[in-house]
Every structure is written in structure tokens, then in C-alpha cells.
Amino acid sequence: MQIRLPQADGSVKTVQLKARPIAGTATPPRFNRTVYAAAHVVIDPLRNPNPWDDSPSVDWDTTLAFREHLYKLGFKVAEAMDTAQRGMGVDWPVARELIQRSIRHARSVGGDLACGAGTDQLGPGPDIAVGHVEAAYREQLGVVEAEGGRVILMASRALARCARGPDDYRALYGRLLRDVSQPVVLHWLGEMFDPALRGYWGSTDLEKALDTVSALIAENAERIEGIKVSLLDPKWEIELRRRLPAGVKMYTGDDFNYAELMAGDGEGHSHGLLGIFDAIAPAASVALGELARGNTTAYRELLDPTVALSREIFRAPTPHYKAGVVFLAWLNGHQNHFSMAAGLQSARGIVHYARVFELADACGALADPDLATARMKSLMAGACGLG
């Protein structure tokens, strides 16, 4: 099977497809890591006439069916996170409904999830103070906990704007953590994922920021399940992992280095909370099953080839990675269109999508190569005249 794909230098290359998808197992494997797949949202394009300006209309059936697909592969779901376009097309009213529907759906199908609680109902105005941030967090925490859900305490753009230093972070998080009904996952999203989070934890010096969050965790360990770190630099994650109190988990959010970080070293390993697992769920499920059986070699042979794909999807500007995730969901038949909230599919060009297609084939992430090829050709025909 061949396809002609546009290249970055303006040429067109004929690619011979590998066409050997990695399918999930018949029953969900048991993992020896706690692994969340951050899941995307499927919109209804027929009810989104002004995607740049309107709050999106969600295709709830397809959105929830995708979460069931992840559960069947052994994953937990990280719901209403940045992969679901929080703050990039999905506003708080839509996220609130997503949280409520997803918790109820998970309960009905035996799935497990945790939900993002943040402060994205706050506008970007200059008058936002720490008190407003705390109230916004408490509103969202209340929504998740009212449904009996577990919380991922998302990083706050508003707090990054108004906090005067590390003490504001420690004080605010400390007050919130004292009142949660069950342990939460903290969330450290680097500025490459969201430039508005620059200087989170009160410093642009990552070593000082790490000191602050380490102290916060030590002070509140019994109320913290773990921390998800997305800095795309494994040294910071490993350093923080070494400092965590017993029982507090490190969740890698490093979509460049997840294979090695989850494999671990002599001093420990990371668990996973990753957007890339939305896109490569079957291959990742099989790989993690091998890891749980102690077959690290097979794990790396399966998962390492997906890293090149992930690095292309999450390349700068990294916030646009959601487009690659939804693109693969469309190629793999999980939705019948390639449209996104806020029209974000336009954030990447056809050369990027061609490269994602090629790398997905190379690592076995195209579930049905014939379907994926037909859809890729239809996209290219409209985008650049190939097909």
C-alpha cells in the first residue's frame, strides 16, 4: 500500500506503508503503573456554525464512546484536561457538563477517571486577585466532588498572573487541600504547553519552583495522590520524583520521554497521565501489559517507536498538539469528521498531518490502514490538491 505525502521542503514523497497495526488485547491487561489517558472532546460540526466565536456543541455519544474505548484497553481517563481543549475552545460551562456526564458514564460502564478542576471561568482582566482564584477553584472542586469524582487540581492561568511569589501558591493550595474530600492529583504544566503558566509556583527558575512544590507536597502528603509534571525535560521530573513522600505518585506528563520515565531506573519510576495515550491507546496498552509482566524489552520495543510520533504531535507550538490527537482519532474511525472546538484543526498544516500519518503507520498506531489512507487522501485533496 502506497500513498503520496507532501514534505516540508515542498516536494511530494511516495511512502510505502507498513500497514501493521497493533491491536489491543481481548481483555484489558493489568498494569503495574497507574495510567491515565487524557481524552479529547468530539464536537458536532453541524451545530458549530461559528467555531472561533461560539461555545462548542459536543457530540456526547461519540465523546463518551471514546472514553469507553480507553477503559476497555485498561486506562483510566483524565477528564476535562488541556487535551479536551480546556482554555482553547472548551469553556467552563461545557467542561462542567463534560465532567458530570463522564463521571456518570464511567460509573455505568465500570470505568475509572479523575477530572480537572481549575479556574478557567475567570476572565483575563487585571483585577483578578488570589481570593477570586480560590473561589473559582472551589466552585469547580464542588462540581467534581458533588458527582463523587476525584480531582486533578489543574494549574491556573489566573493564579500565575496574580500570585506575588511562592508563598501565595503554598497558602492557596494548602487551603484548598485541607478541604478536599479525597486525595487529589496536582498538575504542573510547563510554559511550552501554555505560555500563560510561565513562572508557575512563583519562579521562572525551575529549581526554585521545584523547591516550592516539594515543600507543598511534604506539608500536605496525605491529601495528595500524586503530581503530574509536563516540562518535557526528564531531569526535573526525576529530581521531583526522588523527593516525593512515600505514597505520593509521580505522573509523567512528558510526551517526549514517557517510555523511559515509566520504565524507570534503580531509584524508581513514573506513572502516566498523558495526552499521547489518547492517540496510541492500543499500542500503549499492549506495551504496558508487557511491562507489568516484567518484560521490559518487549515494552520498549512496542512503546519506543511511538515516541517519534508523539514528538511530532507535541512539537512547538506545543499547545496545538490537540490537533494531532483529534486527527488520529478521525483516521482511526473514532469519529466521522476532523473538526474541533474553536476550529483548532487549522492550527497545523497539511505537511504536519502528513508526517503524523507516516509516523503513526510506522509505529502501528493506524488501527485500519485502509480507512486511514482513504481519509488522509480526502484531507490532502482539499488541503493541497493531492489525493
Tab-separated table of N, CA and C in Angstrom, residues 188-246:
chain	number	residue	atom	x	y	z
A	188	TRP	N	1.326	20.242	37.111
A	188	TRP	CA	2.359	21.234	36.794
A	188	TRP	C	2.579	21.193	35.292
A	189	LEU	N	1.970	22.146	34.613
A	189	LEU	CA	2.041	22.221	33.164
A	189	LEU	C	3.021	23.323	32.788
A	190	GLY	N	4.070	22.960	32.055
A	190	GLY	CA	5.100	23.927	31.710
A	190	GLY	C	4.631	24.946	30.685
A	191	GLU	N	5.403	26.018	30.565
A	191	GLU	CA	5.016	27.114	29.678
A	191	GLU	C	5.035	26.710	28.216
A	192	MET	N	5.740	25.628	27.853
A	192	MET	CA	5.682	25.177	26.471
A	192	MET	C	4.292	24.681	26.109
A	193	PHE	N	3.556	24.153	27.078
A	193	PHE	CA	2.168	23.741	26.871
A	193	PHE	C	1.211	24.926	26.946
A	194	ASP	N	1.535	25.888	27.791
A	194	ASP	CA	0.671	27.053	27.976
A	194	ASP	C	1.539	28.223	28.418
A	195	PRO	N	1.863	29.139	27.510
A	195	PRO	CA	2.733	30.268	27.878
A	195	PRO	C	2.208	31.090	29.048
A	196	ALA	N	0.892	31.081	29.277
A	196	ALA	CA	0.323	31.848	30.380
A	196	ALA	C	0.699	31.272	31.737
A	197	LEU	N	1.288	30.074	31.771
A	197	LEU	CA	1.693	29.444	33.031
A	197	LEU	C	3.167	29.660	33.337
A	198	ARG	N	3.811	30.541	32.605
A	198	ARG	CA	5.218	30.839	32.879
A	198	ARG	C	5.385	31.306	34.331
A	199	GLY	N	6.400	30.787	34.981
A	199	GLY	CA	6.678	31.181	36.358
A	199	GLY	C	5.787	30.524	37.390
A	200	TYR	N	5.162	29.388	37.021
A	200	TYR	CA	4.281	28.723	37.983
A	200	TYR	C	5.063	28.276	39.206
A	201	TRP	N	4.382	28.249	40.326
A	201	TRP	CA	4.950	28.022	41.657
A	201	TRP	C	5.802	29.194	42.120
A	202	GLY	N	5.699	30.332	41.403
A	202	GLY	CA	6.288	31.557	41.903
A	202	GLY	C	7.679	31.878	41.413
A	203	SER	N	8.178	31.145	40.410
A	203	SER	CA	9.525	31.438	39.911
A	203	SER	C	9.697	30.889	38.504
A	204	THR	N	10.456	31.616	37.685
A	204	THR	CA	10.838	31.100	36.368
A	204	THR	C	12.069	30.212	36.472
A	205	ASP	N	12.697	30.168	37.628
A	205	ASP	CA	13.822	29.268	37.905
A	205	ASP	C	13.227	27.921	38.323
A	206	LEU	N	13.380	26.903	37.466
A	206	LEU	CA	12.725	25.628	37.726
A	206	LEU	C	13.216	24.972	39.011
A	207	GLU	N	14.450	25.196	39.370
A	207	GLU	CA	14.947	24.613	40.608
A	207	GLU	C	14.223	25.206	41.816
A	208	LYS	N	13.984	26.517	41.789
A	208	LYS	CA	13.248	27.156	42.880
A	208	LYS	C	11.783	26.727	42.862
A	209	ALA	N	11.200	26.618	41.674
A	209	ALA	CA	9.816	26.157	41.581
A	209	ALA	C	9.681	24.744	42.135
A	210	LEU	N	10.662	23.910	41.841
A	210	LEU	CA	10.643	22.535	42.350
A	210	LEU	C	10.720	22.522	43.879
A	211	ASP	N	11.517	23.409	44.452
A	211	ASP	CA	11.588	23.508	45.914
A	211	ASP	C	10.223	23.860	46.505
A	212	THR	N	9.526	24.788	45.848
A	212	THR	CA	8.220	25.222	46.355
A	212	THR	C	7.205	24.101	46.315
A	213	VAL	N	7.118	23.411	45.173
A	213	VAL	CA	6.101	22.365	45.073
A	213	VAL	C	6.476	21.173	45.943
A	214	SER	N	7.760	20.900	46.116
A	214	SER	CA	8.179	19.820	47.016
A	214	SER	C	7.736	20.117	48.441
A	215	ALA	N	7.921	21.358	48.866
A	215	ALA	CA	7.511	21.737	50.221
A	215	ALA	C	5.997	21.632	50.381
A	216	LEU	N	5.254	22.072	49.371
A	216	LEU	CA	3.791	21.977	49.414
A	216	LEU	C	3.355	20.529	49.567
A	217	ILE	N	3.957	19.634	48.803
A	217	ILE	CA	3.585	18.219	48.860
A	217	ILE	C	3.937	17.629	50.224
A	218	ALA	N	5.116	17.950	50.731
A	218	ALA	CA	5.518	17.429	52.035
A	218	ALA	C	4.552	17.871	53.131
A	219	GLU	N	4.049	19.093	53.040
A	219	GLU	CA	3.137	19.629	54.045
A	219	GLU	C	1.736	19.022	53.961
A	220	ASN	N	1.377	18.457	52.785
A	220	ASN	CA	0.002	18.009	52.551
A	220	ASN	C	-0.051	16.606	51.947
A	221	ALA	N	0.935	15.772	52.255
A	221	ALA	CA	1.084	14.491	51.557
A	221	ALA	C	-0.145	13.604	51.666
A	222	GLU	N	-0.823	13.629	52.800
A	222	GLU	CA	-1.969	12.734	52.993
A	222	GLU	C	-3.159	13.139	52.120
A	223	ARG	N	-3.129	14.342	51.558
A	223	ARG	CA	-4.242	14.813	50.715
A	223	ARG	C	-3.872	14.830	49.238
A	224	ILE	N	-2.707	14.282	48.913
A	224	ILE	CA	-2.220	14.313	47.533
A	224	ILE	C	-1.958	12.889	47.055
A	225	GLU	N	-2.671	12.476	46.014
A	225	GLU	CA	-2.419	11.169	45.396
A	225	GLU	C	-1.109	11.189	44.623
A	226	GLY	N	-0.874	12.296	43.920
A	226	GLY	CA	0.332	12.385	43.105
A	226	GLY	C	0.417	13.750	42.450
A	227	ILE	N	1.428	13.916	41.621
A	227	ILE	CA	1.587	15.147	40.849
A	227	ILE	C	1.934	14.788	39.424
A	228	LYS	N	1.261	15.442	38.494
A	228	LYS	CA	1.528	15.274	37.066
A	228	LYS	C	2.448	16.414	36.629
A	229	VAL	N	3.587	16.051	36.022
A	229	VAL	CA	4.581	17.032	35.616
A	229	VAL	C	4.757	16.972	34.107
A	230	SER	N	4.584	18.110	33.449
A	230	SER	CA	4.727	18.223	31.992
A	230	SER	C	5.712	19.347	31.676
A	231	LEU	N	6.991	19.041	31.757
A	231	LEU	CA	8.029	20.034	31.486
A	231	LEU	C	8.894	19.667	30.280
A	232	LEU	N	8.675	18.473	29.707
A	232	LEU	CA	9.425	18.000	28.537
A	232	LEU	C	10.935	18.008	28.780
A	233	ASP	N	11.316	17.783	30.018
A	233	ASP	CA	12.724	17.657	30.400
A	233	ASP	C	12.779	16.660	31.545
A	234	PRO	N	13.252	15.442	31.301
A	234	PRO	CA	13.130	14.401	32.326
A	234	PRO	C	13.905	14.682	33.609
A	235	LYS	N	14.926	15.527	33.562
A	235	LYS	CA	15.728	15.706	34.776
A	235	LYS	C	14.911	16.327	35.909
A	236	TRP	N	13.999	17.243	35.576
A	236	TRP	CA	13.192	17.873	36.620
A	236	TRP	C	12.188	16.889	37.196
A	237	GLU	N	11.594	16.085	36.329
A	237	GLU	CA	10.647	15.085	36.807
A	237	GLU	C	11.340	14.076	37.712
A	238	ILE	N	12.506	13.603	37.310
A	238	ILE	CA	13.226	12.616	38.115
A	238	ILE	C	13.650	13.212	39.448
A	239	GLU	N	14.102	14.461	39.432
A	239	GLU	CA	14.504	15.106	40.679
A	239	GLU	C	13.322	15.243	41.630
A	240	LEU	N	12.178	15.667	41.117
A	240	LEU	CA	11.000	15.782	41.981
A	240	LEU	C	10.543	14.406	42.443
A	241	ARG	N	10.601	13.435	41.562
A	241	ARG	CA	10.203	12.065	41.920
A	241	ARG	C	11.005	11.555	43.120
A	242	ARG	N	12.281	11.872	43.146
A	242	ARG	CA	13.135	11.431	44.252
A	242	ARG	C	12.754	12.085	45.579
A	243	ARG	N	12.121	13.258	45.501
A	243	ARG	CA	11.784	13.993	46.722
A	243	ARG	C	10.395	13.676	47.251
A	244	LEU	N	9.580	12.955	46.502
A	244	LEU	CA	8.198	12.752	46.912
A	244	LEU	C	8.111	11.881	48.161
A	245	PRO	N	7.206	12.225	49.069
A	245	PRO	CA	6.993	11.363	50.242
A	245	PRO	C	6.447	10.001	49.814
A	246	ALA	N	6.656	9.012	50.653
A	246	ALA	CA	6.125	7.673	50.371
A	246	ALA	C	4.626	7.756	50.161
